[in-house]
mmCIF file of C-alpha atoms in Angstrom:
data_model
loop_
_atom_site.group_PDB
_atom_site.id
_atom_site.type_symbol
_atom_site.label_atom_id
_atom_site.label_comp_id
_atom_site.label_asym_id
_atom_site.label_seq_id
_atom_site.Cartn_x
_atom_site.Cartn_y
_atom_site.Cartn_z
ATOM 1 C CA UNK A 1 -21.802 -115.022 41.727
ATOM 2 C CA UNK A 2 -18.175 -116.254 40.571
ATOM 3 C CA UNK A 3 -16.533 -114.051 38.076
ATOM 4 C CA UNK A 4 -14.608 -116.756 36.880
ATOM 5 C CA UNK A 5 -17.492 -118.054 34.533
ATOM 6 C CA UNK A 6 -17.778 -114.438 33.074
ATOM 7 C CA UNK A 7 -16.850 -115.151 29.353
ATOM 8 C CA UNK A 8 -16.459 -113.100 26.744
ATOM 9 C CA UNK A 9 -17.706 -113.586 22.881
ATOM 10 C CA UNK A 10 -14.371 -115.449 21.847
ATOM 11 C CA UNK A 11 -13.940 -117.529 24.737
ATOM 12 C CA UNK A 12 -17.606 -118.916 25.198
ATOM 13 C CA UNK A 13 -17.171 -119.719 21.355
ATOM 14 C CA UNK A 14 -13.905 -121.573 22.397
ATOM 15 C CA UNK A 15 -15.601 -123.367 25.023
ATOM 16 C CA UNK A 16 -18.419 -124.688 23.110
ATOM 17 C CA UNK A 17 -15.943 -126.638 20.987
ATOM 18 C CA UNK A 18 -14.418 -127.710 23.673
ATOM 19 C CA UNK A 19 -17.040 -128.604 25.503
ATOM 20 C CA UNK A 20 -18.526 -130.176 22.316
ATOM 21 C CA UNK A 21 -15.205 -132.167 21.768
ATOM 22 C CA UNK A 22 -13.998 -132.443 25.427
ATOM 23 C CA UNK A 23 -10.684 -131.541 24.328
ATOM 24 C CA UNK A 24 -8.942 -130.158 21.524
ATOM 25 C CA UNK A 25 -5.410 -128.585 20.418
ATOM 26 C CA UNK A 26 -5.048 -125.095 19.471
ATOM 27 C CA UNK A 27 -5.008 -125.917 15.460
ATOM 28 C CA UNK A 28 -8.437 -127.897 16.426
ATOM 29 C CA UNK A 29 -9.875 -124.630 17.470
ATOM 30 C CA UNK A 30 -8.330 -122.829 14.693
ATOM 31 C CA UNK A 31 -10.030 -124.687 12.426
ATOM 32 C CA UNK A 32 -13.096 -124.939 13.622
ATOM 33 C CA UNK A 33 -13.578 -121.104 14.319
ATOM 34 C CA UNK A 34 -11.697 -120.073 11.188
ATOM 35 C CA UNK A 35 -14.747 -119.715 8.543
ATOM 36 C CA UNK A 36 -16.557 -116.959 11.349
ATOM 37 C CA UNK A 37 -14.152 -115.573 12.903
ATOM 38 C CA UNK A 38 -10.683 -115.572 10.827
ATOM 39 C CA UNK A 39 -8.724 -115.410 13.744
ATOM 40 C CA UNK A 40 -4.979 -116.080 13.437
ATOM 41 C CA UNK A 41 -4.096 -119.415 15.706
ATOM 42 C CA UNK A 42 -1.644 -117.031 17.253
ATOM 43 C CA UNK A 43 -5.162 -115.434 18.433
ATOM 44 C CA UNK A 44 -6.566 -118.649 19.601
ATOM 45 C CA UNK A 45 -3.788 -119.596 21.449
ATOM 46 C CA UNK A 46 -2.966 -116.429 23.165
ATOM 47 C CA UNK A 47 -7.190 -116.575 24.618
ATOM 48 C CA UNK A 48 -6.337 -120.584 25.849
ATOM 49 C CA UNK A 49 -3.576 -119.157 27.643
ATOM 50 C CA UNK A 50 -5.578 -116.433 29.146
ATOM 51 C CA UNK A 51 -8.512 -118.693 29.562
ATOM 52 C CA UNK A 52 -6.252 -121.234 31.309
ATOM 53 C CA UNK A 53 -4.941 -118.135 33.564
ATOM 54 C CA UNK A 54 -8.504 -117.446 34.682
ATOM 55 C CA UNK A 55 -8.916 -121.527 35.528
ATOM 56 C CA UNK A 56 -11.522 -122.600 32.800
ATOM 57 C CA UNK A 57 -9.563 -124.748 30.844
ATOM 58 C CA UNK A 58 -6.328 -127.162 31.469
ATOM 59 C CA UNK A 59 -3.932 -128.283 29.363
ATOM 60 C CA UNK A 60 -2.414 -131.588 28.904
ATOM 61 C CA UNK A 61 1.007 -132.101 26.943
ATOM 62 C CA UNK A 62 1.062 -134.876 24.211
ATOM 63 C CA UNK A 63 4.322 -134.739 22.366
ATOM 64 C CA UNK A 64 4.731 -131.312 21.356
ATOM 65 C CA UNK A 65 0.984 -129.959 21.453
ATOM 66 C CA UNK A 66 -1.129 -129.110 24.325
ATOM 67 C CA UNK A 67 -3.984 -130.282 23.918
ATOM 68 C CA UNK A 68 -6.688 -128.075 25.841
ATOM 69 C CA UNK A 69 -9.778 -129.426 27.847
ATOM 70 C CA UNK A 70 -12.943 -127.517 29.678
ATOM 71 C CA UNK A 71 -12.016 -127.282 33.709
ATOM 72 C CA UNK A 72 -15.844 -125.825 33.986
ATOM 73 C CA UNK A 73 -19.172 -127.446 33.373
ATOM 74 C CA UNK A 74 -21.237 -125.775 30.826
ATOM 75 C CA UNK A 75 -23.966 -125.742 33.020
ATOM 76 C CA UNK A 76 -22.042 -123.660 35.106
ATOM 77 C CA UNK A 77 -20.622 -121.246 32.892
ATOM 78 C CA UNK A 78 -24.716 -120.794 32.028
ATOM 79 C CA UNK A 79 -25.293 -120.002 35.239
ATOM 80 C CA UNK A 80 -23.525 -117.007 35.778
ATOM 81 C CA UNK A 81 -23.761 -115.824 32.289
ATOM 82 C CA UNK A 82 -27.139 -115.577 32.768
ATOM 83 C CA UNK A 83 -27.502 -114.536 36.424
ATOM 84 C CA UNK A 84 -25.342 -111.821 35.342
ATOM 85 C CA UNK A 85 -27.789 -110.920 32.655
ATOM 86 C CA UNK A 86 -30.761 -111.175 34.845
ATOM 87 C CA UNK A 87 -28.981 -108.829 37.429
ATOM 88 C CA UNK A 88 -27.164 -106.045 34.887
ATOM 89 C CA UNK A 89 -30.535 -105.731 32.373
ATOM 90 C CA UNK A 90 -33.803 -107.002 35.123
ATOM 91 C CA UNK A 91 -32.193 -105.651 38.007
ATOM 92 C CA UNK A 92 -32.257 -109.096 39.476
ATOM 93 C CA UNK A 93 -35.849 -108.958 38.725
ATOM 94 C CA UNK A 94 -35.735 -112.893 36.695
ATOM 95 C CA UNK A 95 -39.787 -112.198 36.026
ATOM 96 C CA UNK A 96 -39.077 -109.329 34.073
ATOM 97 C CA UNK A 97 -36.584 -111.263 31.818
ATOM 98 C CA UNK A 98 -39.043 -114.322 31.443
ATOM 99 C CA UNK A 99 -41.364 -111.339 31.013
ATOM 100 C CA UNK A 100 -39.986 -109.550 28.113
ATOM 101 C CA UNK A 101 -38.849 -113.089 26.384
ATOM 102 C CA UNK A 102 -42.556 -114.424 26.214
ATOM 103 C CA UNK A 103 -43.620 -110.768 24.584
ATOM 104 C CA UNK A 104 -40.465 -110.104 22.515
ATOM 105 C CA UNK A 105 -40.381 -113.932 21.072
ATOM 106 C CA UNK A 106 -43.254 -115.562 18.918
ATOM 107 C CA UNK A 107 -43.180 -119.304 20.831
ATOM 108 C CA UNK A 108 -44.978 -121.972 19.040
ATOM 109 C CA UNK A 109 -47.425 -124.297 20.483
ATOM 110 C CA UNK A 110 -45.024 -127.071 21.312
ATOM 111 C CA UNK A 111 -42.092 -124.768 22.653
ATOM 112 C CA UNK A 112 -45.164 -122.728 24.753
ATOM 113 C CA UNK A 113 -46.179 -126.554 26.030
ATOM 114 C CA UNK A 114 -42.830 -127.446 27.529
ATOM 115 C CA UNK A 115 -42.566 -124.193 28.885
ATOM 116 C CA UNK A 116 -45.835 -125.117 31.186
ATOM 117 C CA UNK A 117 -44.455 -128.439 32.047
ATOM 118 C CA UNK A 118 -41.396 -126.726 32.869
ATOM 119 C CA UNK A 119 -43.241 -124.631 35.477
ATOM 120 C CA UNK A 120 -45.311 -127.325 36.638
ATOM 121 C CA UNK A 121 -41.625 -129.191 37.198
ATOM 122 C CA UNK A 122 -40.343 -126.460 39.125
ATOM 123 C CA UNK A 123 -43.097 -125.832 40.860
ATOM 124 C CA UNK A 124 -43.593 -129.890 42.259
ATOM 125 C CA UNK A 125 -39.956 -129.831 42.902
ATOM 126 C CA UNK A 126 -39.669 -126.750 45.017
ATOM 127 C CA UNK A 127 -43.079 -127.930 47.027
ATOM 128 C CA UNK A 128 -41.666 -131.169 47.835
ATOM 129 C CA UNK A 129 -38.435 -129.503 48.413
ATOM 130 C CA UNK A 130 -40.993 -127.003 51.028
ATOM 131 C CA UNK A 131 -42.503 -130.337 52.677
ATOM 132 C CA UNK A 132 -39.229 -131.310 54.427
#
């Protein structure tokens, strides 16, 4: 699993707005983190910087701004969040996660329904995926 998706509090939040706005300048970030966090934009740009050091986002120049862009998928940065989860708290044991989430959380009927079709989805996929 990369280490390169491994984000910390600040830059997943910084991700999710650019991932939500596909790119954005530092201010743009600023702003839009200012009323939880009350970061300086010193602090914002000093973790794009670092962020673009560790290859998750680029920057383009547009006058005097960079404006800064997502250079991972979302999906992706998911994926090894949570595979890291999986493996530091489960042990790699997944089952045990999906275990403790079904016990620990109160689903309702319709989130407890796609949950079933979700299985049933993975589980037609991966047979078809056996019958080759």
């Amino acid at each position: 699993m990369s280490s390169k998706h491994r984000l910390g509090d600040l830059q997943l939040a910084i991700m999710k707005i650019l991932w939500q706005k596909h790119k954005a300048t530092v201010n743009d970030v600023h702003q839009t983190l200012l009323p939880q966090r009350g970061l300086a934009p010193t602090t914002i740009a000093t973790m794009l910087k670092k962020m673009e050091d560790k290859g998750v986002v680029k920057h383009d120049v547009e006058g005097r701004q960079f404006i800064y862009r997502p250079a991972v998928k979302e999906e992706d940065v998911t994926r090894t969040m949570v595979g890291e989860l999986v493996d530091r708290l489960y042990e790699g044991d997944a089952l045990a996660m999906v275990s403790h989430l079904l016990s620990d959380r109160d689903f309702d009927e319709s989130e407890l329904k796609r949950l079933k079709s979700m299985i049933a989805q993975h589980d037609e996929a991966r047979r078809g995926h056996d019958d080759r």
